[in-house]
Amino acid sequence: MKYTNRHAEMDRIGIRLQESESSFIAIYGRRRLGKSTLIKRVLRENDIYFMADRSEQANQRRLLSISIAQVYPDFDGVSYPTWEALFKAFNLRCEKGSALCLDEFPYLVKADETLPSVLQKILDEKTLNFHLILCGSSQQMMFDSILNENAPLYGRAHEILRLPPISPAYMADALHLNPEETVAEYAIWGGVPRYWELRERERNLESAIKNLALSPYGVLYDEPTHILRDDMRDIVQASTLLHIIGNGANKISEIAARAEKEASTLSAPLQKLVKMHLIEREIPFGESEKISKHGVYHIADPFMDFHYKFVNTYRSLLELGRSEFVYNIVKERLPNIISYHWEKMCRQAISGQIIEGVPFGLASRWWGKVSKNESMELDVVAESLDKKVLLVGECKWTKSENAEKLFAGLMEKAGKLPFASRYERIIPVLFLKRRVDKSEKDLVYQPADVLKMMKVDV
């Protein structure tokens, strides 16, 4: 699979490595996002790349000295008793402007908790001849070492890059999919490049789901557990909350009831999962995130969501070899899963777009009561930057729809919104799986349009 869409990150790192003064660059993000590949594509011939492991600190220093010796012969001929001694020796030996990358930096910190303080001292002396790059998959440990205001390295980085998942807009090119297939595949694998690579080797989506996700021998069968172990001391509680949320309990009261805990005790662990980008809290359009009492929680990553819906739930059956049975359950529920992610993609696509000459801000979903006895939901709601125009949208993932009927129903819903009277104009938009006959004035977006809007070339 060809390398895709990390141009902005590559450019930022590349610019820093060209500077005459040494730079300190921190890169983090969950596993499988391509952090190591990104770094290797940016580093130059005489730069040093070192992948840490879980061994003791003396062995780590020995391994690093061997890596350095590949560029600077005989550097490993000396035993370095401390990290400070090794870094200072490298500083004297290295070519000015070269780079040293310590990948999986959290492993080094686990072996020696004083390492961040050692690096702080070296950076503060401002005598480095090399650029320093620290990279890690443990978001919590990277935060504790670099981003926390009490961390030794806090405020010293010249670049801090958190690698997010890749947009589905780039999945079509990477896996040679048509737009409809892209939406369906993204609803399973999300934006993780390694999952795309594994999927590419399979015959079709069905075989990929069975072989990679549902089989106890599958590469991704226990993937979420590995992700949690990178960041959580107590993975039992985190996994329990993810299972509950993934299986339909989205309000904190519902989550607490299923977990058999007081809701007040779940705020901190839920917030930690939000901070780790494992779950997200959604609030209705127009409400304040801080004071809204209508927030609901969802698993943020499509593959994690899939895992807790099916693998975690039916693990006992899967361990007995009943993957075909579980796949039939997946197949039955898959249209609803794709539809849910299609809605999310549509909201992301509309955010920050200019529609009919009007620039819009962040798009959200809205739900709530419109009268004493009637509740309502709108899939897409966005406000113009001047707050004069409201965009409302409905998303459908079915083979054929009556566009005229959908537009009429959408405008009827929009008129019932409690805040509709604030706007001078309401723009209705449909997001449909398949092409429909429409007049030129109607706004109907299909998968190809949505993916195009989500693609940002930088």
Tab-separated table of C-alpha atoms in Angstrom:
chain	number	residue	atom	x	y	z
A	1	MET	CA	0.000	0.000	0.000
A	2	LYS	CA	1.370	3.398	-0.939
A	3	TYR	CA	2.249	5.922	1.746
A	4	THR	CA	-0.512	8.474	2.115
A	5	ASN	CA	-1.459	11.789	3.685
A	6	ARG	CA	1.180	12.694	6.243
A	7	HIS	CA	2.492	15.586	4.170
A	8	ALA	CA	1.800	18.297	6.753
A	9	GLU	CA	3.657	16.396	9.479
A	10	MET	CA	6.565	15.563	7.164
A	11	ASP	CA	6.887	19.198	6.145
A	12	ARG	CA	6.913	20.463	9.742
A	13	ILE	CA	9.559	17.960	10.829
A	14	GLY	CA	11.622	18.517	7.694
A	15	ILE	CA	11.688	22.290	8.218
A	16	ARG	CA	12.912	21.841	11.790
A	17	LEU	CA	15.676	19.475	10.715
A	18	GLN	CA	16.935	22.077	8.241
A	19	GLU	CA	17.357	24.745	10.941
A	20	SER	CA	20.864	25.641	12.085
A	21	GLU	CA	19.926	25.595	15.782
A	22	SER	CA	19.002	22.267	17.362
A	23	SER	CA	15.316	21.442	17.676
A	24	PHE	CA	13.382	19.215	20.064
A	25	ILE	CA	10.451	17.426	18.392
A	26	ALA	CA	7.859	15.268	20.160
A	27	ILE	CA	5.605	12.915	18.202
A	28	TYR	CA	2.914	10.780	19.781
A	29	GLY	CA	-0.305	8.929	19.007
A	30	ARG	CA	-1.809	5.499	19.459
A	31	ARG	CA	-0.118	2.464	17.956
A	32	ARG	CA	-0.372	1.523	14.252
A	33	LEU	CA	-0.815	5.109	13.014
A	34	GLY	CA	2.485	5.170	11.149
A	35	LYS	CA	4.616	7.278	13.494
A	36	SER	CA	7.772	5.239	12.911
A	37	THR	CA	7.235	5.168	9.141
A	38	LEU	CA	6.735	8.942	9.143
A	39	ILE	CA	10.002	9.503	11.001
A	40	LYS	CA	11.993	7.128	8.801
A	41	ARG	CA	10.776	8.938	5.686
A	42	VAL	CA	11.990	12.276	7.049
A	43	LEU	CA	15.345	11.262	8.532
A	44	ARG	CA	18.434	11.687	6.384
A	45	GLU	CA	21.262	9.265	5.671
A	46	ASN	CA	23.462	10.181	8.647
A	47	ASP	CA	20.652	10.665	11.174
A	48	ILE	CA	20.250	8.123	13.985
A	49	TYR	CA	17.032	6.171	14.460
A	50	PHE	CA	16.699	3.994	17.567
A	51	MET	CA	13.703	1.808	18.428
A	52	ALA	CA	13.614	1.206	22.182
A	53	ASP	CA	12.457	-2.057	23.736
A	54	ARG	CA	11.434	-3.122	27.226
A	55	SER	CA	14.906	-4.142	28.465
A	56	GLU	CA	16.810	-2.538	31.359
A	57	GLN	CA	18.460	0.848	30.955
A	58	ALA	CA	22.051	-0.409	30.720
A	59	ASN	CA	21.083	-2.661	27.833
A	60	GLN	CA	19.150	0.146	26.178
A	61	ARG	CA	22.222	2.383	26.279
A	62	ARG	CA	24.279	-0.444	24.804
A	63	LEU	CA	21.770	-0.923	21.973
A	64	LEU	CA	21.634	2.794	21.249
A	65	SER	CA	25.429	3.009	21.127
A	66	ILE	CA	25.415	0.165	18.580
A	67	SER	CA	22.893	2.070	16.435
A	68	ILE	CA	25.037	5.192	16.596
A	69	ALA	CA	28.120	3.151	15.663
A	70	GLN	CA	26.510	2.324	12.307
A	71	VAL	CA	27.067	5.971	11.367
A	72	TYR	CA	29.956	6.852	13.707
A	73	PRO	CA	32.301	3.830	13.814
A	74	ASP	CA	33.531	2.550	17.177
A	75	PHE	CA	31.007	4.628	19.147
A	76	ASP	CA	30.010	1.351	20.809
A	77	GLY	CA	33.599	0.672	21.851
A	78	VAL	CA	32.949	2.473	25.148
A	79	SER	CA	30.525	1.527	27.937
A	80	TYR	CA	28.353	4.506	28.903
A	81	PRO	CA	27.428	4.408	32.619
A	82	THR	CA	24.680	7.041	32.357
A	83	TRP	CA	22.365	8.544	29.757
A	84	GLU	CA	23.999	11.917	30.245
A	85	ALA	CA	27.413	10.433	29.420
A	86	LEU	CA	26.054	8.808	26.247
A	87	PHE	CA	24.272	11.933	24.971
A	88	LYS	CA	27.267	14.166	25.658
A	89	ALA	CA	29.579	11.725	23.906
A	90	PHE	CA	27.256	11.698	20.901
A	91	ASN	CA	27.070	15.484	20.963
A	92	LEU	CA	30.856	15.707	20.663
A	93	ARG	CA	31.005	13.109	17.901
A	94	CYS	CA	27.983	13.861	15.744
A	95	GLU	CA	27.848	15.999	12.643
A	96	LYS	CA	26.280	19.360	13.450
A	97	GLY	CA	22.630	19.468	12.388
A	98	SER	CA	22.169	15.710	12.460
A	99	ALA	CA	19.190	14.135	14.232
A	100	LEU	CA	18.762	11.551	16.953
A	101	CYS	CA	15.363	9.856	17.163
A	102	LEU	CA	14.371	7.815	20.206
A	103	ASP	CA	11.312	5.844	19.129
A	104	GLU	CA	9.051	4.297	21.783
A	105	PHE	CA	10.556	6.735	24.269
A	106	PRO	CA	8.109	5.595	27.025
A	107	TYR	CA	9.948	2.242	27.180
A	108	LEU	CA	13.135	4.126	28.064
A	109	VAL	CA	11.312	6.116	30.746
A	110	LYS	CA	9.867	2.949	32.265
A	111	ALA	CA	13.402	1.613	32.578
A	112	ASP	CA	14.760	4.891	34.004
A	113	GLU	CA	12.337	7.520	35.325
A	114	THR	CA	15.148	10.080	35.565
A	115	LEU	CA	15.665	10.161	31.778
A	116	PRO	CA	13.306	13.113	31.124
A	117	SER	CA	15.186	15.142	33.743
A	118	VAL	CA	18.504	14.228	32.116
A	119	LEU	CA	17.208	15.445	28.755
A	120	GLN	CA	15.856	18.594	30.391
A	121	LYS	CA	19.321	19.403	31.703
A	122	ILE	CA	20.970	18.765	28.334
A	123	LEU	CA	18.408	20.843	26.445
A	124	ASP	CA	18.627	23.711	28.921
A	125	GLU	CA	22.396	23.897	28.479
A	126	LYS	CA	21.716	24.885	24.837
A	127	THR	CA	24.902	23.266	23.576
A	128	LEU	CA	23.370	20.502	21.463
A	129	ASN	CA	24.748	19.953	17.979
A	130	PHE	CA	21.917	17.570	17.046
A	131	HIS	CA	18.131	17.652	16.726
A	132	LEU	CA	16.301	15.453	19.216
A	133	ILE	CA	13.121	13.560	18.255
A	134	LEU	CA	11.130	11.673	20.881
A	135	CYS	CA	8.297	9.419	19.733
A	136	GLY	CA	5.871	7.170	21.590
A	137	SER	CA	2.643	5.212	21.426
A	138	SER	CA	1.847	5.557	25.116
A	139	GLN	CA	-0.039	8.828	24.972
A	140	GLN	CA	-0.269	8.967	28.777
A	141	MET	CA	3.475	8.607	29.300
A	142	MET	CA	4.287	11.083	26.532
A	143	PHE	CA	1.896	13.517	28.198
A	144	ASP	CA	3.430	12.927	31.629
A	145	SER	CA	6.976	13.379	30.268
A	146	ILE	CA	6.447	16.308	27.880
A	147	LEU	CA	2.982	17.863	27.891
A	148	ASN	CA	2.132	18.006	31.587
A	149	GLU	CA	3.017	21.391	33.077
A	150	ASN	CA	4.873	19.587	35.883
A	151	ALA	CA	6.866	17.436	33.449
A	152	PRO	CA	10.646	17.975	33.199
A	153	LEU	CA	10.442	18.558	29.427
A	154	TYR	CA	7.362	20.796	29.532
A	155	GLY	CA	7.641	23.897	27.342
A	156	ARG	CA	10.887	22.831	25.695
A	157	ALA	CA	9.620	21.197	22.497
A	158	HIS	CA	9.729	23.177	19.256
A	159	GLU	CA	7.192	20.836	17.652
A	160	ILE	CA	4.602	18.622	19.347
A	161	LEU	CA	2.767	16.459	16.835
A	162	ARG	CA	-0.105	14.190	17.808
A	163	LEU	CA	-0.756	11.909	14.868
A	164	PRO	CA	-4.503	11.446	14.354
A	165	PRO	CA	-6.099	8.688	12.288
A	166	ILE	CA	-6.062	9.325	8.529
A	167	SER	CA	-9.184	10.769	6.920
A	168	PRO	CA	-11.381	8.316	4.977
A	169	ALA	CA	-10.874	10.600	1.985
A	170	TYR	CA	-7.476	8.939	1.443
A	171	MET	CA	-8.678	5.363	1.904
A	172	ALA	CA	-10.111	5.112	-1.598
A	173	ASP	CA	-6.725	5.749	-3.218
A	174	ALA	CA	-4.822	3.568	-0.759
A	175	LEU	CA	-7.051	0.501	-1.189
A	176	HIS	CA	-8.372	1.187	-4.707
A	177	LEU	CA	-11.996	1.422	-3.585
A	178	ASN	CA	-14.971	3.214	-5.058
A	179	PRO	CA	-16.671	5.852	-2.836
A	180	GLU	CA	-19.420	3.545	-1.534
A	181	GLU	CA	-16.902	0.834	-0.687
A	182	THR	CA	-14.716	3.410	1.065
A	183	VAL	CA	-17.514	4.447	3.425
A	184	ALA	CA	-18.315	0.799	4.202
A	185	GLU	CA	-14.673	-0.187	4.794
A	186	TYR	CA	-13.924	2.890	6.887
A	187	ALA	CA	-16.835	1.971	9.175
A	188	ILE	CA	-14.845	-1.167	10.083
A	189	TRP	CA	-11.157	-0.241	9.956
A	190	GLY	CA	-11.222	3.481	10.668
A	191	GLY	CA	-8.240	5.626	9.744
A	192	VAL	CA	-5.384	3.421	10.963
A	193	PRO	CA	-2.837	2.775	8.168
A	194	ARG	CA	-1.682	-0.596	9.509
A	195	TYR	CA	-5.252	-1.905	9.456
A	196	TRP	CA	-5.522	-0.750	5.841
A	197	GLU	CA	-2.341	-2.668	4.976
A	198	LEU	CA	-3.692	-5.836	6.568
A	199	ARG	CA	-7.062	-5.390	4.868
A	200	GLU	CA	-5.351	-4.969	1.478
A	201	ARG	CA	-3.896	-8.475	1.718
A	202	GLU	CA	-7.339	-10.066	2.113
A	203	ARG	CA	-9.609	-11.175	-0.715
A	204	ASN	CA	-12.615	-9.032	0.241
A	205	LEU	CA	-14.263	-7.329	3.215
A	206	GLU	CA	-15.909	-10.522	4.439
A	207	SER	CA	-12.653	-12.487	4.517
A	208	ALA	CA	-10.871	-9.553	6.155
A	209	ILE	CA	-13.434	-9.338	8.959
A	210	LYS	CA	-13.334	-13.096	9.527
A	211	ASN	CA	-9.561	-13.549	9.314
A	212	LEU	CA	-8.306	-10.369	10.975
A	213	ALA	CA	-10.948	-9.444	13.545
A	214	LEU	CA	-13.110	-12.480	14.368
A	215	SER	CA	-10.574	-15.294	14.302
A	216	PRO	CA	-8.732	-15.963	17.592
A	217	TYR	CA	-5.641	-16.289	15.384
A	218	GLY	CA	-6.305	-12.938	13.718
A	219	VAL	CA	-3.693	-10.192	13.944
A	220	LEU	CA	-6.297	-7.713	15.215
A	221	TYR	CA	-8.227	-10.061	17.506
A	222	ASP	CA	-6.699	-8.587	20.691
A	223	GLU	CA	-5.684	-5.215	19.250
A	224	PRO	CA	-7.763	-3.021	21.635
A	225	THR	CA	-6.227	-4.764	24.652
A	226	HIS	CA	-2.739	-3.833	23.411
A	227	ILE	CA	-3.869	-0.229	22.868
A	228	LEU	CA	-5.238	-0.007	26.414
A	229	ARG	CA	-2.056	-1.493	27.883
A	230	ASP	CA	-0.073	1.324	26.312
A	231	ASP	CA	-1.949	3.918	28.357
A	232	MET	CA	-3.876	2.385	31.227
A	233	ARG	CA	-2.784	0.926	34.518
A	234	ASP	CA	-6.270	-0.505	35.044
A	235	ILE	CA	-7.350	-1.888	31.684
A	236	VAL	CA	-10.206	-3.858	33.278
A	237	GLN	CA	-12.203	-0.736	34.096
A	238	ALA	CA	-11.404	0.897	30.741
A	239	SER	CA	-12.390	-2.228	28.810
A	240	THR	CA	-15.603	-2.535	30.820
A	241	LEU	CA	-16.605	1.047	30.030
A	242	LEU	CA	-15.770	0.607	26.346
A	243	HIS	CA	-17.846	-2.572	26.205
A	244	ILE	CA	-20.825	-0.857	27.850
A	245	ILE	CA	-20.624	2.187	25.566
A	246	GLY	CA	-20.051	0.075	22.469
A	247	ASN	CA	-23.185	-1.905	23.237
A	248	GLY	CA	-25.599	0.976	23.416
A	249	ALA	CA	-25.360	2.646	26.824
A	250	ASN	CA	-24.380	6.187	25.903
A	251	LYS	CA	-25.705	8.410	28.703
A	252	ILE	CA	-23.679	8.501	31.897
A	253	SER	CA	-26.705	7.317	33.887
A	254	GLU	CA	-27.066	4.284	31.584
A	255	ILE	CA	-23.342	3.536	31.743
A	256	ALA	CA	-23.398	3.748	35.541
A	257	ALA	CA	-26.434	1.449	35.766
A	258	ARG	CA	-24.800	-1.242	33.631
A	259	ALA	CA	-21.484	-0.878	35.461
A	260	GLU	CA	-23.369	-0.997	38.779
A	261	LYS	CA	-21.558	2.114	39.972
A	262	GLU	CA	-22.505	5.615	41.058
A	263	ALA	CA	-22.468	8.010	38.103
A	264	SER	CA	-20.258	10.437	40.068
A	265	THR	CA	-17.460	7.827	40.222
A	266	LEU	CA	-17.313	7.491	36.433
A	267	SER	CA	-16.596	11.094	35.467
A	268	ALA	CA	-12.809	10.771	35.910
A	269	PRO	CA	-12.341	7.429	34.068
A	270	LEU	CA	-14.616	8.571	31.245
A	271	GLN	CA	-12.698	11.836	30.946
A	272	LYS	CA	-9.433	9.897	30.767
A	273	LEU	CA	-10.817	7.816	27.881
A	274	VAL	CA	-11.852	11.059	26.150
A	275	LYS	CA	-8.372	12.492	26.705
A	276	MET	CA	-6.836	9.373	25.148
A	277	HIS	CA	-9.176	9.814	22.127
A	278	LEU	CA	-10.701	6.394	22.785
A	279	ILE	CA	-14.197	7.749	23.365
A	280	GLU	CA	-15.865	11.040	22.501
A	281	ARG	CA	-18.622	13.015	24.198
A	282	GLU	CA	-21.286	14.345	21.869
A	283	ILE	CA	-23.665	17.165	22.821
A	284	PRO	CA	-26.618	18.554	20.850
A	285	PHE	CA	-25.947	21.451	18.479
A	286	GLY	CA	-25.968	24.800	20.231
A	287	GLU	CA	-25.355	23.549	23.758
A	288	SER	CA	-22.302	24.319	25.864
A	289	GLU	CA	-19.939	21.418	26.338
A	290	LYS	CA	-19.268	22.481	29.916
A	291	ILE	CA	-22.852	22.808	31.141
A	292	SER	CA	-24.868	20.527	28.836
A	293	LYS	CA	-26.647	17.704	30.633
A	294	HIS	CA	-27.515	15.936	27.397
A	295	GLY	CA	-24.058	14.648	26.490
A	296	VAL	CA	-23.724	11.093	25.200
A	297	TYR	CA	-20.601	8.961	24.851
A	298	HIS	CA	-19.480	6.969	21.812
A	299	ILE	CA	-16.349	4.955	21.027
A	300	ALA	CA	-14.267	7.276	18.856
A	301	ASP	CA	-12.480	4.745	16.642
A	302	PRO	CA	-14.501	2.587	14.208
A	303	PHE	CA	-12.405	-0.557	14.710
A	304	MET	CA	-12.486	-0.253	18.515
A	305	ASP	CA	-16.249	0.174	18.254
A	306	PHE	CA	-16.496	-2.935	16.048
A	307	HIS	CA	-14.364	-4.936	18.478
A	308	TYR	CA	-16.464	-4.137	21.532
A	309	LYS	CA	-19.723	-4.714	19.676
A	310	PHE	CA	-18.769	-8.116	18.311
A	311	VAL	CA	-15.410	-9.566	19.377
A	312	ASN	CA	-15.642	-8.627	23.032
A	313	THR	CA	-19.327	-9.498	23.231
A	314	TYR	CA	-19.095	-12.877	21.498
A	315	ARG	CA	-15.563	-13.879	22.501
A	316	SER	CA	-16.677	-17.163	24.077
A	317	LEU	CA	-18.312	-18.238	20.817
A	318	LEU	CA	-15.303	-17.100	18.779
A	319	GLU	CA	-12.952	-19.109	21.002
A	320	LEU	CA	-15.093	-22.168	20.201
A	321	GLY	CA	-14.542	-21.576	16.477
A	322	ARG	CA	-18.012	-20.131	15.809
A	323	SER	CA	-16.708	-17.216	13.739
A	324	GLU	CA	-19.193	-17.917	10.933
A	325	PHE	CA	-22.069	-17.643	13.409
A	326	VAL	CA	-20.736	-14.322	14.729
A	327	TYR	CA	-20.080	-13.053	11.211
A	328	ASN	CA	-23.758	-13.551	10.386
A	329	ILE	CA	-24.580	-11.271	13.331
A	330	VAL	CA	-22.072	-8.740	12.010
A	331	LYS	CA	-23.571	-8.959	8.521
A	332	GLU	CA	-27.068	-8.289	9.848
A	333	ARG	CA	-25.991	-5.222	11.836
A	334	LEU	CA	-23.455	-3.874	9.377
A	335	PRO	CA	-25.851	-1.527	7.489
A	336	ASN	CA	-26.655	0.302	10.736
A	337	ILE	CA	-22.968	0.551	11.621
A	338	ILE	CA	-22.103	1.959	8.190
A	339	SER	CA	-25.030	4.376	8.422
A	340	TYR	CA	-23.785	5.680	11.788
A	341	HIS	CA	-20.291	6.352	10.443
A	342	TRP	CA	-21.723	7.823	7.234
A	343	GLU	CA	-23.509	10.425	9.393
A	344	LYS	CA	-20.269	11.264	11.193
A	345	MET	CA	-18.447	11.631	7.880
A	346	CYS	CA	-21.155	13.953	6.565
A	347	ARG	CA	-20.856	16.212	9.601
A	348	GLN	CA	-17.084	16.332	9.249
A	349	ALA	CA	-17.392	17.075	5.528
A	350	ILE	CA	-19.746	20.040	6.061
A	351	SER	CA	-17.660	21.576	8.864
A	352	GLY	CA	-15.739	24.581	7.559
A	353	GLN	CA	-17.275	24.419	4.072
A	354	ILE	CA	-18.748	27.186	1.941
A	355	ILE	CA	-22.241	26.115	0.860
A	356	GLU	CA	-24.164	28.351	-1.560
A	357	GLY	CA	-21.662	31.106	-0.870
A	358	VAL	CA	-22.105	30.856	2.898
A	359	PRO	CA	-19.199	29.751	5.154
A	360	PHE	CA	-20.256	27.371	7.925
A	361	GLY	CA	-18.662	26.414	11.207
A	362	LEU	CA	-18.536	23.063	12.961
A	363	ALA	CA	-21.433	20.744	12.125
A	364	SER	CA	-23.139	18.739	14.864
A	365	ARG	CA	-26.141	16.557	15.464
A	366	TRP	CA	-29.218	17.887	17.279
A	367	TRP	CA	-31.730	15.964	19.326
A	368	GLY	CA	-34.321	16.958	21.879
A	369	LYS	CA	-37.965	17.769	22.562
A	370	VAL	CA	-39.840	20.090	20.198
A	371	SER	CA	-43.089	19.857	22.124
A	372	LYS	CA	-44.429	18.186	25.237
A	373	ASN	CA	-45.068	14.927	23.422
A	374	GLU	CA	-42.650	15.037	20.498
A	375	SER	CA	-38.899	14.445	20.307
A	376	MET	CA	-36.840	14.927	17.176
A	377	GLU	CA	-33.355	14.415	15.777
A	378	LEU	CA	-31.456	16.053	12.936
A	379	ASP	CA	-28.362	14.323	11.542
A	380	VAL	CA	-26.493	17.476	10.492
A	381	VAL	CA	-26.851	21.018	11.822
A	382	ALA	CA	-24.373	23.838	11.173
A	383	GLU	CA	-24.473	27.588	11.669
A	384	SER	CA	-22.980	30.159	9.316
A	385	LEU	CA	-20.064	32.144	10.673
A	386	ASP	CA	-22.201	35.299	10.721
A	387	LYS	CA	-24.928	33.362	12.607
A	388	LYS	CA	-27.587	34.332	10.054
A	389	VAL	CA	-27.977	31.042	8.167
A	390	LEU	CA	-28.665	27.521	9.445
A	391	LEU	CA	-27.817	24.390	7.464
A	392	VAL	CA	-29.803	21.248	8.255
A	393	GLY	CA	-29.097	17.843	6.762
A	394	GLU	CA	-30.407	14.304	6.665
A	395	CYS	CA	-28.225	11.270	5.953
A	396	LYS	CA	-29.447	8.036	4.401
A	397	TRP	CA	-27.488	4.870	3.578
A	398	THR	CA	-30.046	2.986	1.509
A	399	LYS	CA	-30.220	2.125	-2.193
A	400	SER	CA	-32.977	4.536	-3.190
A	401	GLU	CA	-34.768	7.453	-1.601
A	402	ASN	CA	-37.499	9.894	-2.573
A	403	ALA	CA	-35.542	13.148	-2.500
A	404	GLU	CA	-38.606	15.361	-2.802
A	405	LYS	CA	-40.226	13.680	0.185
A	406	LEU	CA	-37.007	13.846	2.208
A	407	PHE	CA	-36.552	17.583	1.518
A	408	ALA	CA	-40.126	18.291	2.577
A	409	GLY	CA	-39.709	16.299	5.778
A	410	LEU	CA	-36.371	17.936	6.506
A	411	MET	CA	-37.782	21.455	6.200
A	412	GLU	CA	-40.713	20.470	8.391
A	413	LYS	CA	-38.297	19.257	11.052
A	414	ALA	CA	-36.176	22.405	10.737
A	415	GLY	CA	-39.228	24.566	11.329
A	416	LYS	CA	-39.842	22.823	14.647
A	417	LEU	CA	-36.353	23.524	16.011
A	418	PRO	CA	-36.572	25.688	19.158
A	419	PHE	CA	-33.946	28.043	17.727
A	420	ALA	CA	-35.113	28.138	14.089
A	421	SER	CA	-36.556	31.662	14.386
A	422	ARG	CA	-33.084	33.103	15.031
A	423	TYR	CA	-32.009	32.582	11.431
A	424	GLU	CA	-32.791	34.562	8.314
A	425	ARG	CA	-32.475	31.476	6.129
A	426	ILE	CA	-32.395	27.681	6.407
A	427	ILE	CA	-30.517	25.570	3.834
A	428	PRO	CA	-31.628	21.906	3.574
A	429	VAL	CA	-29.093	19.288	2.444
A	430	LEU	CA	-29.428	15.566	1.748
A	431	PHE	CA	-26.582	13.052	2.022
A	432	LEU	CA	-27.530	9.928	0.080
A	433	LYS	CA	-25.831	6.666	-0.827
A	434	ARG	CA	-27.159	6.582	-4.389
A	435	ARG	CA	-27.875	9.183	-7.030
A	436	VAL	CA	-31.423	10.541	-7.249
A	437	ASP	CA	-33.163	12.839	-9.682
A	438	LYS	CA	-33.121	16.348	-8.313
A	439	SER	CA	-33.543	19.911	-9.438
A	440	GLU	CA	-30.461	22.092	-9.767
A	441	LYS	CA	-31.388	24.097	-6.692
A	442	ASP	CA	-31.478	21.023	-4.434
A	443	LEU	CA	-28.337	20.143	-2.487
A	444	VAL	CA	-27.743	16.399	-2.582
A	445	TYR	CA	-24.336	14.969	-1.694
A	446	GLN	CA	-23.232	11.411	-2.360
A	447	PRO	CA	-20.202	9.451	-1.057
A	448	ALA	CA	-17.860	10.835	-3.758
A	449	ASP	CA	-18.860	14.409	-2.838
A	450	VAL	CA	-18.452	13.830	0.883
A	451	LEU	CA	-15.025	12.211	0.488
A	452	LYS	CA	-13.893	15.062	-1.757
A	453	MET	CA	-14.968	17.621	0.863
A	454	MET	CA	-13.078	15.722	3.558
A	455	LYS	CA	-9.837	15.686	1.588
A	456	VAL	CA	-7.414	18.426	2.589
A	457	ASP	CA	-4.258	18.693	0.494
A	458	VAL	CA	-1.460	20.523	2.276
